[in-house]
Amino acid sequence: MLSGWKGWTLMVWVAAVSLVLADGRRVRPPRCPVGCTCTKDNALCENVRSVPHTFPSDVVSLSFVKSGFNEIIEGSFVHTPALQLLLFTANSFDLIDEDAFLGLPHLEYLFIENNKIASISPYAFRGLKALIHLSLAYNNLETLPKDVFKGMDALTKVDLRGNNLICDCKLKWLVEWMHHTNATLDQIYCSGPPIYQGKKINDLLPHSFDCITAEFASYQSLKFESISVGAFTFGEDQYVVFAQPFTGTCILVMYLLLSYPGTSTVVCKPMVIDNHLFVIVAQLFGGSHIYKRDPSANKFIKIQDIDILKIRKPNDIETFMIDGESFFVIADSSKAGSTTVYKWNGNGFYSHQSLHPWFRDTDVEYLEISNKPHLILSSSSQRPVVYQWNRSQKQFDRRTDIPEMEDVFSVKHFRVKGELFICLTRFIGDSKVMRWDGAMFKEVQTFPSRGSMVFQPVSIGNWQYAILGSDYSLTQVYQWDTERGQFVPSQELNIQAPRAFSMVSIDDRVFLLASSFKGKTQIYEHLMIDMSN
């Protein structure tokens, strides 16, 4: 009994001291603020311009009605730590700041209803570990920041009715949270997007949201110009080869292939035959040549010259295999030369067939149409011409041309779900995407070209892109939209005079290599982005 009595006496003494100043004057307890009405344990504030900082110490419930402040700022209620209920209704504020309710360890009920709230900080409710009932009903909320309810493990009721919630990737986390929380929620509905408008958010599933997107992020600039770039596999390693037009050099990863001062290299094309690596080097001056890697000396040696009477002004090289035999074809853009197919005979390459003489071809593309080998030759003097492989004659026969497509610089193909498409590049005018319908190519989509020398389709996993370069503007990256059956704008890249694009995968990372004729060769990394974060 004695110890209990001493404890009680000490408590009274401390309380008495707290009400006495140094000069002996007693301190008055906080009065009810102006604009508020206070009872024993409740306070109601109406038409106040800010949150008051002084309330009677025994107030455990506090309400604000028709108040004029614009936001609930950080630490607004640190002076009322005993609050158990806090209510806001019919107020004009539209923002709740970070740590707005800091210092309320006993708060169990928070009603923020019929206000104009459009934005809530991700950490607005931080520290409300005792909160069991939260209402944000009838505000102007279109979304909620991810994990805004994190740490509120005592919640048993959340009310989000009467808002304009947009059920996009930003709200995916809420759907996931609703499926794992013990709190109950009233039925709430999506205000958008159109695909979900009017649907119950409570019925949505996390996998209903397609929130994974991708972009090409700048990774590295290489201090040289290049006019072509290609990636290939040799053995178990990935290699990249660049053609440098002003130094007459081909660079293969870290190896210097060749250097001819004063020459102009336009294409360095790798080719692997029976575990031997060859590189076909096309040059505007000094002739074109074929090199073979000597593994014992770890260098490339020239094994063959290409007939300069046939290949006078090479512009593109394509390699391919038909029935187990290795070929390459060089598109010649001179008035006197001839696009020529070469075949490997076990010791070297020999001229197998001349195609399209005198037509100044700028590009050649190998592809299979209806499981049959084909070539498409682009020319500055006529429409693209389609050649088909004649298996009995073992050569290409002219099949048709692509109508109404004059002045096409190049043609590149890609496939989506087995369907064959081609990208046709025009320098000025409209570049196009066309689809093979079983008998001919038909237009799918047009793209404005402003100095375009490359319109390159690129596939990365399930992602299909088309990259349209420009000498006068930014390079446009388009992404294939499966539902629309066409490309949609994705992003822009700043590359000076791009001429070629190629992909390379290294250690589960994917890179886009972009050659630049007038600036630094660029490397971009393909990054996956979760929009729900």
Short mmCIF file of C-alpha atoms in Angstrom, two decimals:
data_model
loop_
_atom_site.label_atom_id
_atom_site.label_comp_id
_atom_site.label_asym_id
_atom_site.label_seq_id
_atom_site.Cartn_x
_atom_site.Cartn_y
_atom_site.Cartn_z
CA MET A 1 0.00 0.00 0.00
CA LEU A 2 2.79 2.42 0.82
CA SER A 3 4.56 2.07 -2.52
CA GLY A 4 1.29 2.61 -4.37
CA TRP A 5 0.60 5.74 -2.33
CA LYS A 6 4.06 7.17 -3.09
CA GLY A 7 3.57 6.56 -6.78
CA TRP A 8 0.25 8.39 -6.74
CA THR A 9 1.79 11.32 -4.83
CA LEU A 10 4.63 11.57 -7.39
CA MET A 11 2.18 11.61 -10.29
CA VAL A 12 0.21 14.46 -8.76
CA TRP A 13 3.39 16.41 -8.07
CA VAL A 14 4.59 16.05 -11.67
CA ALA A 15 1.20 17.17 -12.96
CA ALA A 16 1.33 20.16 -10.67
CA VAL A 17 4.81 21.12 -11.83
CA SER A 18 3.71 20.96 -15.44
CA LEU A 19 1.15 23.69 -14.79
CA VAL A 20 3.56 26.09 -13.06
CA LEU A 21 6.08 28.38 -14.77
CA ALA A 22 9.47 29.36 -13.30
CA ASP A 23 8.06 32.61 -11.93
CA GLY A 24 5.27 30.74 -10.15
CA ARG A 25 2.41 31.61 -12.56
CA ARG A 26 0.07 28.78 -13.54
CA VAL A 27 -0.27 27.72 -17.25
CA ARG A 28 -3.74 27.72 -18.74
CA PRO A 29 -4.76 24.57 -20.61
CA PRO A 30 -5.25 25.04 -24.42
CA ARG A 31 -8.53 26.65 -25.34
CA CYS A 32 -10.79 25.63 -28.21
CA PRO A 33 -9.44 27.33 -31.37
CA VAL A 34 -11.34 30.08 -33.14
CA GLY A 35 -13.79 28.59 -35.64
CA CYS A 36 -14.08 25.34 -33.68
CA THR A 37 -16.59 24.04 -31.17
CA CYS A 38 -15.26 21.81 -28.42
CA THR A 39 -16.99 19.50 -25.96
CA LYS A 40 -15.37 17.27 -23.39
CA ASP A 41 -13.67 14.96 -25.91
CA ASN A 42 -14.74 16.23 -29.33
CA ALA A 43 -13.90 19.22 -31.53
CA LEU A 44 -15.69 20.40 -34.67
CA CYS A 45 -14.06 23.06 -36.89
CA GLU A 46 -15.97 24.85 -39.63
CA ASN A 47 -14.73 27.33 -42.24
CA VAL A 48 -11.21 27.48 -40.78
CA ARG A 49 -8.38 28.61 -43.09
CA SER A 50 -5.74 26.25 -41.66
CA VAL A 51 -5.40 23.34 -39.26
CA PRO A 52 -5.18 24.75 -35.70
CA HIS A 53 -2.26 23.63 -33.55
CA THR A 54 -3.94 23.91 -30.13
CA PHE A 55 -6.81 21.79 -28.87
CA PRO A 56 -7.86 20.72 -25.38
CA SER A 57 -5.77 17.74 -24.32
CA ASP A 58 -8.78 15.49 -23.81
CA VAL A 59 -10.00 15.80 -27.43
CA VAL A 60 -10.01 12.34 -29.03
CA SER A 61 -12.20 13.07 -32.06
CA LEU A 62 -11.71 16.00 -34.45
CA SER A 63 -13.81 17.04 -37.46
CA PHE A 64 -13.31 19.62 -40.21
CA VAL A 65 -16.28 20.80 -42.26
CA LYS A 66 -16.31 23.32 -45.13
CA SER A 67 -12.75 24.41 -44.35
CA GLY A 68 -10.74 26.66 -46.65
CA PHE A 69 -7.22 25.22 -46.53
CA ASN A 70 -5.83 23.76 -49.80
CA GLU A 71 -3.87 20.82 -48.47
CA ILE A 72 -3.09 18.75 -45.42
CA ILE A 73 0.59 19.38 -44.88
CA GLU A 74 3.20 17.25 -43.13
CA GLY A 75 2.78 16.96 -39.38
CA SER A 76 -0.54 18.80 -39.24
CA PHE A 77 -1.68 16.88 -36.14
CA VAL A 78 1.47 16.34 -34.08
CA HIS A 79 -0.11 18.57 -31.40
CA THR A 80 -3.10 16.22 -30.96
CA PRO A 81 -1.50 12.82 -30.33
CA ALA A 82 -4.50 11.43 -28.46
CA LEU A 83 -6.83 11.50 -31.47
CA GLN A 84 -8.74 8.32 -32.16
CA LEU A 85 -11.07 9.68 -34.86
CA LEU A 86 -10.39 12.31 -37.53
CA LEU A 87 -12.98 13.44 -40.08
CA PHE A 88 -12.86 15.77 -43.09
CA THR A 89 -16.00 16.44 -45.12
CA ALA A 90 -17.11 19.06 -47.65
CA ASN A 91 -13.72 20.80 -47.59
CA SER A 92 -11.91 22.46 -50.49
CA PHE A 93 -8.43 20.93 -50.14
CA ASP A 94 -7.19 18.72 -53.01
CA LEU A 95 -3.82 17.40 -51.79
CA ILE A 96 -2.60 15.26 -48.88
CA ASP A 97 1.13 15.63 -48.30
CA GLU A 98 3.71 13.12 -47.12
CA ASP A 99 3.48 12.29 -43.40
CA ALA A 100 0.32 14.40 -43.08
CA PHE A 101 -0.88 12.30 -40.14
CA LEU A 102 2.45 11.85 -38.40
CA GLY A 103 2.26 11.59 -34.61
CA LEU A 104 -1.18 9.94 -34.30
CA PRO A 105 -0.35 6.51 -32.83
CA HIS A 106 -3.89 5.98 -31.48
CA LEU A 107 -5.89 7.01 -34.54
CA GLU A 108 -8.38 4.29 -35.47
CA TYR A 109 -10.88 6.05 -37.73
CA LEU A 110 -9.99 8.41 -40.61
CA PHE A 111 -12.76 9.79 -42.81
CA ILE A 112 -11.74 12.00 -45.76
CA GLU A 113 -15.03 12.25 -47.65
CA ASN A 114 -16.78 14.60 -50.06
CA ASN A 115 -13.69 16.74 -50.58
CA LYS A 116 -11.84 17.65 -53.79
CA ILE A 117 -8.81 15.43 -53.32
CA ALA A 118 -7.08 14.62 -56.59
CA SER A 119 -3.65 13.62 -55.28
CA ILE A 120 -2.29 11.74 -52.29
CA SER A 121 1.39 11.38 -51.42
CA PRO A 122 2.66 7.76 -51.37
CA TYR A 123 3.54 8.22 -47.68
CA ALA A 124 0.50 10.25 -46.64
CA PHE A 125 -0.67 7.60 -44.15
CA ARG A 126 2.72 6.55 -42.87
CA GLY A 127 2.71 5.71 -39.17
CA LEU A 128 -1.02 4.98 -38.82
CA LYS A 129 -0.46 1.48 -37.49
CA ALA A 130 -3.60 1.49 -35.33
CA LEU A 131 -5.98 2.62 -38.09
CA ILE A 132 -8.85 0.20 -38.63
CA HIS A 133 -11.23 2.25 -40.81
CA LEU A 134 -10.21 4.49 -43.73
CA SER A 135 -12.64 6.28 -45.99
CA LEU A 136 -11.58 8.25 -49.08
CA ALA A 137 -15.09 8.19 -50.53
CA TYR A 138 -16.50 10.78 -52.93
CA ASN A 139 -13.37 12.69 -53.88
CA ASN A 140 -11.70 13.36 -57.24
CA LEU A 141 -9.20 10.52 -57.11
CA GLU A 142 -8.30 8.91 -60.42
CA THR A 143 -5.51 6.77 -59.00
CA LEU A 144 -3.74 5.93 -55.77
CA PRO A 145 0.05 5.76 -55.34
CA LYS A 146 1.45 2.27 -55.07
CA ASP A 147 1.62 0.84 -51.53
CA VAL A 148 -0.12 3.87 -50.00
CA PHE A 149 -1.62 1.43 -47.45
CA LYS A 150 1.72 -0.16 -46.61
CA GLY A 151 2.23 -0.70 -42.86
CA MET A 152 -1.48 -0.31 -42.06
CA ASP A 153 -1.91 -3.92 -41.02
CA ALA A 154 -4.81 -3.22 -38.65
CA LEU A 155 -7.13 -2.05 -41.45
CA THR A 156 -10.48 -3.83 -41.55
CA LYS A 157 -12.43 -1.40 -43.75
CA VAL A 158 -11.49 0.79 -46.75
CA ASP A 159 -14.05 2.89 -48.60
CA LEU A 160 -13.14 4.22 -52.06
CA ARG A 161 -16.63 4.75 -53.48
CA GLY A 162 -17.51 7.81 -55.50
CA ASN A 163 -14.10 8.46 -57.09
CA ASN A 164 -13.10 8.46 -60.77
CA LEU A 165 -10.60 5.61 -60.60
CA ILE A 166 -8.79 4.80 -63.85
CA CYS A 167 -8.09 1.09 -63.99
CA ASP A 168 -4.72 1.24 -65.74
CA CYS A 169 -1.29 -0.04 -64.79
CA LYS A 170 -0.91 2.58 -62.07
CA LEU A 171 -3.81 0.91 -60.23
CA LYS A 172 -2.74 -2.69 -60.76
CA TRP A 173 -1.17 -2.73 -57.30
CA LEU A 174 -4.58 -1.96 -55.76
CA VAL A 175 -6.14 -4.97 -57.46
CA GLU A 176 -3.30 -7.14 -56.13
CA TRP A 177 -3.70 -5.64 -52.65
CA MET A 178 -7.47 -6.26 -52.66
CA HIS A 179 -6.83 -9.96 -53.30
CA HIS A 180 -4.44 -10.26 -50.33
CA THR A 181 -5.73 -7.87 -47.67
CA ASN A 182 -8.02 -8.83 -44.79
CA ALA A 183 -9.79 -5.47 -45.06
CA THR A 184 -13.21 -5.29 -46.68
CA LEU A 185 -14.00 -2.84 -49.50
CA ASP A 186 -17.33 -1.68 -50.83
CA GLN A 187 -17.97 -2.23 -54.54
CA ILE A 188 -16.04 0.33 -56.60
CA TYR A 189 -16.09 0.85 -60.35
CA CYS A 190 -13.68 1.83 -63.10
CA SER A 191 -14.15 5.21 -64.78
CA GLY A 192 -11.71 4.22 -67.53
CA PRO A 193 -10.02 3.26 -69.74
CA PRO A 194 -12.80 2.27 -72.18
CA ILE A 195 -11.96 -1.44 -71.95
CA TYR A 196 -12.75 -1.44 -68.22
CA GLN A 197 -15.19 1.46 -67.92
CA GLY A 198 -18.11 0.58 -65.63
CA LYS A 199 -16.56 -2.68 -64.47
CA LYS A 200 -16.17 -3.55 -60.80
CA ILE A 201 -12.61 -3.15 -59.65
CA ASN A 202 -13.30 -5.84 -57.06
CA ASP A 203 -13.79 -8.35 -59.90
CA LEU A 204 -10.58 -7.54 -61.79
CA LEU A 205 -7.56 -9.83 -61.64
CA PRO A 206 -3.91 -8.72 -61.62
CA HIS A 207 -3.16 -10.62 -64.83
CA SER A 208 -5.88 -8.58 -66.58
CA PHE A 209 -3.36 -5.74 -66.82
CA ASP A 210 -0.70 -5.74 -69.53
CA CYS A 211 1.82 -3.45 -67.89
CA ILE A 212 5.15 -4.57 -69.34
CA THR A 213 6.59 -2.23 -71.94
CA ALA A 214 10.10 -1.64 -73.26
CA GLU A 215 12.37 1.07 -74.54
CA PHE A 216 15.82 1.55 -76.05
CA ALA A 217 18.03 3.39 -73.55
CA SER A 218 21.31 5.00 -74.59
CA TYR A 219 24.16 2.77 -73.45
CA GLN A 220 27.35 3.78 -75.24
CA SER A 221 28.73 5.93 -78.06
CA LEU A 222 31.59 4.58 -80.16
CA LYS A 223 34.06 7.13 -81.46
CA PHE A 224 33.81 6.30 -85.14
CA GLU A 225 31.42 6.56 -88.07
CA SER A 226 30.05 3.41 -89.67
CA ILE A 227 27.90 2.67 -92.67
CA SER A 228 26.92 -0.91 -91.88
CA VAL A 229 26.73 -3.10 -88.80
CA GLY A 230 26.00 -6.78 -88.33
CA ALA A 231 25.93 -9.24 -85.46
CA PHE A 232 26.59 -12.96 -85.78
CA THR A 233 27.51 -16.06 -83.81
CA PHE A 234 30.75 -17.93 -84.38
CA GLY A 235 31.35 -20.96 -82.20
CA GLU A 236 29.79 -20.06 -78.88
CA ASP A 237 30.61 -16.36 -79.07
CA GLN A 238 28.74 -13.29 -80.27
CA TYR A 239 30.53 -10.96 -82.68
CA VAL A 240 29.80 -7.57 -84.18
CA VAL A 241 31.28 -6.18 -87.36
CA PHE A 242 31.26 -2.53 -88.44
CA ALA A 243 32.17 -1.05 -91.82
CA GLN A 244 33.93 2.32 -91.55
CA PRO A 245 33.54 4.23 -94.82
CA PHE A 246 36.14 6.96 -94.38
CA THR A 247 39.02 4.79 -93.18
CA GLY A 248 38.34 1.77 -95.37
CA THR A 249 38.21 -0.40 -92.27
CA CYS A 250 36.15 -3.32 -91.01
CA ILE A 251 36.16 -3.80 -87.26
CA LEU A 252 35.19 -7.21 -85.93
CA VAL A 253 34.61 -6.91 -82.20
CA MET A 254 38.19 -6.20 -81.01
CA TYR A 255 40.01 -7.32 -84.14
CA LEU A 256 41.13 -5.02 -86.92
CA LEU A 257 40.13 -6.80 -90.10
CA LEU A 258 41.76 -4.64 -92.71
CA SER A 259 42.76 -1.08 -93.39
CA TYR A 260 43.11 0.38 -96.86
CA PRO A 261 43.81 4.13 -96.65
CA GLY A 262 41.89 6.04 -99.29
CA THR A 263 39.32 3.30 -99.95
CA SER A 264 35.64 3.39 -99.07
CA THR A 265 34.26 0.32 -97.31
CA VAL A 266 30.46 0.06 -97.51
CA VAL A 267 29.71 -3.44 -96.19
CA CYS A 268 31.58 -6.01 -94.09
CA LYS A 269 29.49 -9.19 -94.20
CA PRO A 270 30.44 -12.20 -92.05
CA MET A 271 29.72 -15.73 -93.24
CA VAL A 272 30.32 -19.01 -91.38
CA ILE A 273 30.86 -22.17 -93.45
CA ASP A 274 31.89 -25.48 -91.86
CA ASN A 275 33.18 -23.70 -88.74
CA HIS A 276 35.29 -21.35 -90.83
CA LEU A 277 34.71 -17.60 -90.61
CA PHE A 278 34.75 -15.54 -93.79
CA VAL A 279 34.18 -11.81 -94.21
CA ILE A 280 33.11 -10.33 -97.53
CA VAL A 281 34.35 -6.75 -97.78
CA ALA A 282 32.63 -4.54 -100.34
CA GLN A 283 34.37 -1.31 -101.31
CA LEU A 284 33.56 1.50 -103.72
CA PHE A 285 37.20 1.86 -104.76
CA GLY A 286 40.02 -0.65 -104.94
CA GLY A 287 37.81 -3.65 -105.51
CA SER A 288 35.96 -5.97 -103.14
CA HIS A 289 37.56 -8.96 -101.43
CA ILE A 290 36.92 -12.05 -99.32
CA TYR A 291 38.86 -12.71 -96.12
CA LYS A 292 39.16 -15.87 -94.05
CA ARG A 293 40.09 -16.05 -90.39
CA ASP A 294 43.29 -17.96 -89.72
CA PRO A 295 42.84 -19.35 -86.17
CA SER A 296 46.51 -20.30 -85.82
CA ALA A 297 47.66 -16.74 -86.48
CA ASN A 298 44.50 -15.18 -85.03
CA LYS A 299 44.10 -12.87 -87.99
CA PHE A 300 42.26 -12.57 -91.30
CA ILE A 301 43.94 -13.30 -94.60
CA LYS A 302 42.67 -12.35 -98.02
CA ILE A 303 41.75 -15.44 -100.03
CA GLN A 304 39.93 -14.01 -103.03
CA ASP A 305 39.18 -10.89 -105.06
CA ILE A 306 35.70 -10.26 -106.44
CA ASP A 307 35.39 -9.64 -110.17
CA ILE A 308 35.59 -5.88 -110.59
CA LEU A 309 33.90 -6.04 -113.98
CA LYS A 310 30.73 -7.41 -112.40
CA ILE A 311 30.85 -5.57 -109.07
CA ARG A 312 31.78 -1.97 -109.80
CA LYS A 313 29.81 -0.12 -107.13
CA PRO A 314 28.62 -2.51 -104.41
CA ASN A 315 25.89 -1.30 -102.11
CA ASP A 316 24.65 -4.32 -100.14
CA ILE A 317 25.52 -7.97 -99.41
CA GLU A 318 23.18 -10.76 -98.37
CA THR A 319 24.25 -14.27 -97.31
CA PHE A 320 22.00 -17.34 -97.33
CA MET A 321 21.83 -21.12 -97.66
CA ILE A 322 19.70 -23.19 -100.04
CA ASP A 323 19.54 -26.98 -99.75
CA GLY A 324 22.70 -27.03 -97.64
CA GLU A 325 24.73 -24.92 -100.07
CA SER A 326 26.17 -21.50 -99.15
CA PHE A 327 25.60 -18.38 -101.26
CA PHE A 328 25.99 -14.65 -101.08
CA VAL A 329 24.72 -11.93 -103.39
CA ILE A 330 26.10 -8.44 -103.94
CA ALA A 331 23.80 -5.64 -105.09
CA ASP A 332 25.65 -3.42 -107.57
CA SER A 333 24.48 0.17 -107.95
CA SER A 334 26.61 1.20 -110.93
CA LYS A 335 25.32 1.71 -114.48
CA ALA A 336 27.69 -0.90 -115.88
CA GLY A 337 27.81 -3.52 -113.14
CA SER A 338 25.50 -6.41 -112.37
CA THR A 339 24.02 -7.72 -109.15
CA THR A 340 25.64 -11.15 -108.81
CA VAL A 341 25.05 -14.35 -106.84
CA TYR A 342 28.18 -16.21 -105.66
CA LYS A 343 28.35 -19.84 -104.49
CA TRP A 344 30.83 -21.68 -102.28
CA ASN A 345 32.41 -24.65 -104.02
CA GLY A 346 34.51 -26.00 -101.16
CA ASN A 347 37.61 -24.00 -101.99
CA GLY A 348 36.32 -20.55 -102.81
CA PHE A 349 33.40 -18.54 -104.15
CA TYR A 350 32.59 -18.38 -107.82
CA SER A 351 30.08 -16.37 -109.80
CA HIS A 352 26.90 -18.46 -109.94
CA GLN A 353 24.40 -16.10 -111.59
CA SER A 354 24.13 -12.50 -112.70
CA LEU A 355 20.87 -10.73 -111.93
CA HIS A 356 19.35 -7.44 -112.91
CA PRO A 357 22.13 -5.93 -115.06
CA TRP A 358 22.17 -2.19 -115.68
CA PHE A 359 19.50 -1.34 -113.15
CA ARG A 360 21.59 0.27 -110.38
CA ASP A 361 20.45 -1.93 -107.49
CA THR A 362 20.74 -0.41 -104.02
CA ASP A 363 19.66 -3.35 -101.84
CA VAL A 364 19.07 -7.10 -101.90
CA GLU A 365 16.98 -9.09 -99.41
CA TYR A 366 16.82 -12.87 -99.08
CA LEU A 367 13.56 -14.34 -97.72
CA GLU A 368 11.28 -17.32 -98.04
CA ILE A 369 7.82 -16.86 -99.52
CA SER A 370 5.53 -19.88 -99.15
CA ASN A 371 8.60 -21.91 -98.09
CA LYS A 372 10.43 -21.09 -101.32
CA PRO A 373 13.69 -19.07 -101.49
CA HIS A 374 13.30 -15.58 -102.97
CA LEU A 375 15.33 -12.44 -103.51
CA ILE A 376 13.94 -8.90 -103.64
CA LEU A 377 16.13 -6.35 -105.44
CA SER A 378 15.59 -2.65 -104.84
CA SER A 379 16.68 -0.20 -107.50
CA SER A 380 16.85 3.53 -108.07
CA SER A 381 15.65 3.02 -111.64
CA GLN A 382 12.58 0.78 -111.26
CA ARG A 383 10.22 -0.89 -108.81
CA PRO A 384 11.48 -3.67 -106.49
CA VAL A 385 11.82 -6.96 -108.37
CA VAL A 386 11.04 -10.36 -106.84
CA TYR A 387 13.09 -13.41 -107.89
CA GLN A 388 12.18 -17.02 -107.02
CA TRP A 389 14.60 -19.94 -106.76
CA ASN A 390 14.18 -22.57 -109.46
CA ARG A 391 15.22 -25.82 -107.79
CA SER A 392 15.59 -27.76 -111.04
CA GLN A 393 17.71 -25.07 -112.69
CA LYS A 394 19.38 -24.07 -109.40
CA GLN A 395 19.08 -20.39 -110.14
CA PHE A 396 16.74 -17.46 -109.53
CA ASP A 397 13.98 -16.62 -112.02
CA ARG A 398 12.29 -13.25 -112.16
CA ARG A 399 8.78 -13.65 -110.77
CA THR A 400 7.18 -10.20 -110.45
CA ASP A 401 7.69 -6.69 -109.17
CA ILE A 402 6.00 -4.71 -106.42
CA PRO A 403 3.53 -2.31 -108.08
CA GLU A 404 3.37 1.42 -107.43
CA MET A 405 6.58 1.42 -105.40
CA GLU A 406 9.09 3.33 -107.49
CA ASP A 407 12.24 4.79 -105.99
CA VAL A 408 12.56 2.27 -103.13
CA PHE A 409 16.02 2.28 -101.59
CA SER A 410 15.77 -0.99 -99.64
CA VAL A 411 13.43 -3.80 -98.61
CA LYS A 412 13.63 -5.73 -95.30
CA HIS A 413 11.27 -8.47 -94.16
CA PHE A 414 9.84 -9.70 -90.86
CA ARG A 415 7.15 -12.08 -89.65
CA VAL A 416 4.36 -11.74 -87.12
CA LYS A 417 2.54 -14.96 -86.13
CA GLY A 418 3.68 -16.63 -89.34
CA GLU A 419 2.55 -13.80 -91.62
CA LEU A 420 5.15 -12.25 -93.91
CA PHE A 421 5.65 -8.46 -94.02
CA ILE A 422 8.19 -6.19 -95.70
CA CYS A 423 9.45 -2.68 -94.86
CA LEU A 424 10.15 -0.58 -97.95
CA THR A 425 12.39 2.47 -97.52
CA ARG A 426 12.09 5.69 -99.48
CA PHE A 427 14.52 8.55 -99.00
CA ILE A 428 11.84 11.20 -99.49
CA GLY A 429 8.11 10.51 -99.57
CA ASP A 430 6.39 7.61 -97.85
CA SER A 431 8.09 4.46 -96.63
CA LYS A 432 5.67 1.55 -96.35
CA VAL A 433 4.88 -1.74 -94.66
CA MET A 434 3.29 -4.38 -96.90
CA ARG A 435 1.90 -7.85 -96.18
CA TRP A 436 2.05 -10.97 -98.35
CA ASP A 437 -1.53 -12.16 -98.99
CA GLY A 438 -0.57 -15.40 -100.73
CA ALA A 439 -0.36 -13.91 -104.20
CA MET A 440 1.16 -10.43 -103.85
CA PHE A 441 2.31 -7.78 -101.38
CA LYS A 442 -0.41 -5.36 -100.27
CA GLU A 443 0.00 -2.09 -98.41
CA VAL A 444 -0.65 -2.10 -94.66
CA GLN A 445 0.73 1.23 -93.49
CA THR A 446 2.66 4.32 -94.63
CA PHE A 447 5.29 6.36 -92.78
CA PRO A 448 6.58 9.81 -93.76
CA SER A 449 10.25 9.62 -94.77
CA ARG A 450 12.57 12.60 -94.45
CA GLY A 451 15.95 11.54 -95.67
CA SER A 452 15.51 7.86 -94.82
CA MET A 453 18.15 5.35 -95.87
CA VAL A 454 17.04 2.53 -93.57
CA PHE A 455 13.70 1.14 -92.41
CA GLN A 456 14.77 -1.84 -90.35
CA PRO A 457 12.46 -4.39 -88.69
CA VAL A 458 13.86 -5.73 -85.42
CA SER A 459 12.55 -8.64 -83.35
CA ILE A 460 13.33 -9.09 -79.65
CA GLY A 461 11.46 -11.97 -78.07
CA ASN A 462 7.77 -11.17 -78.49
CA TRP A 463 8.51 -7.54 -79.31
CA GLN A 464 8.48 -6.49 -82.95
CA TYR A 465 9.85 -3.08 -83.93
CA ALA A 466 10.46 -1.13 -87.10
CA ILE A 467 13.09 1.62 -86.98
CA LEU A 468 12.90 4.40 -89.58
CA GLY A 469 16.11 6.40 -89.82
CA SER A 470 16.37 10.00 -90.97
CA ASP A 471 19.19 12.24 -92.14
CA TYR A 472 17.16 15.37 -91.36
CA SER A 473 15.21 14.52 -88.22
CA LEU A 474 15.07 12.09 -85.32
CA THR A 475 14.99 8.36 -85.93
CA GLN A 476 11.51 6.97 -85.27
CA VAL A 477 11.00 3.67 -83.44
CA TYR A 478 7.65 1.95 -84.04
CA GLN A 479 6.27 -1.00 -82.09
CA TRP A 480 3.90 -3.60 -83.52
CA ASP A 481 0.39 -3.49 -82.04
CA THR A 482 -1.10 -6.96 -82.35
CA GLU A 483 -4.69 -5.83 -81.89
CA ARG A 484 -4.44 -3.15 -84.58
CA GLY A 485 -2.29 -5.23 -86.87
CA GLN A 486 0.10 -2.34 -87.51
CA PHE A 487 2.92 -0.29 -85.99
CA VAL A 488 2.39 2.48 -83.44
CA PRO A 489 4.93 5.15 -82.41
CA SER A 490 7.17 4.04 -79.56
CA GLN A 491 10.07 6.47 -79.12
CA GLU A 492 12.60 8.69 -80.90
CA LEU A 493 16.38 8.25 -81.10
CA ASN A 494 18.94 10.91 -81.92
CA ILE A 495 21.32 9.33 -84.45
CA GLN A 496 23.19 11.29 -87.09
CA ALA A 497 22.57 9.86 -90.57
CA PRO A 498 21.76 6.26 -89.53
CA ARG A 499 22.46 3.61 -92.14
CA ALA A 500 21.89 0.23 -90.44
CA PHE A 501 20.63 -1.39 -87.26
CA SER A 502 21.42 -4.77 -85.74
CA MET A 503 20.67 -6.62 -82.50
CA VAL A 504 23.08 -8.53 -80.30
CA SER A 505 22.41 -10.49 -77.08
CA ILE A 506 25.08 -10.67 -74.38
CA ASP A 507 24.53 -12.29 -70.97
CA ASP A 508 20.73 -12.06 -71.21
CA ARG A 509 20.94 -8.39 -72.18
CA VAL A 510 19.87 -7.16 -75.62
CA PHE A 511 21.55 -4.26 -77.40
CA LEU A 512 20.65 -2.29 -80.52
CA LEU A 513 23.65 -1.28 -82.62
CA ALA A 514 23.09 1.80 -84.78
CA SER A 515 25.59 2.77 -87.47
CA SER A 516 26.03 6.48 -88.15
CA PHE A 517 27.42 7.83 -91.40
CA LYS A 518 28.11 11.34 -90.05
CA GLY A 519 28.52 10.88 -86.31
CA LYS A 520 29.29 8.44 -83.54
CA THR A 521 28.05 4.88 -83.83
CA GLN A 522 25.48 4.36 -81.09
CA ILE A 523 24.59 1.44 -78.82
CA TYR A 524 21.24 1.23 -77.04
CA GLU A 525 20.09 -1.31 -74.48
CA HIS A 526 16.62 -2.80 -74.73
CA LEU A 527 15.10 -2.44 -71.28
CA MET A 528 11.89 -3.97 -69.97
CA ILE A 529 9.75 -1.58 -67.92
CA ASP A 530 6.92 -2.49 -65.56
CA MET A 531 4.45 0.38 -65.84
CA SER A 532 2.67 -0.74 -62.68
CA ASN A 533 5.68 0.43 -60.69
#
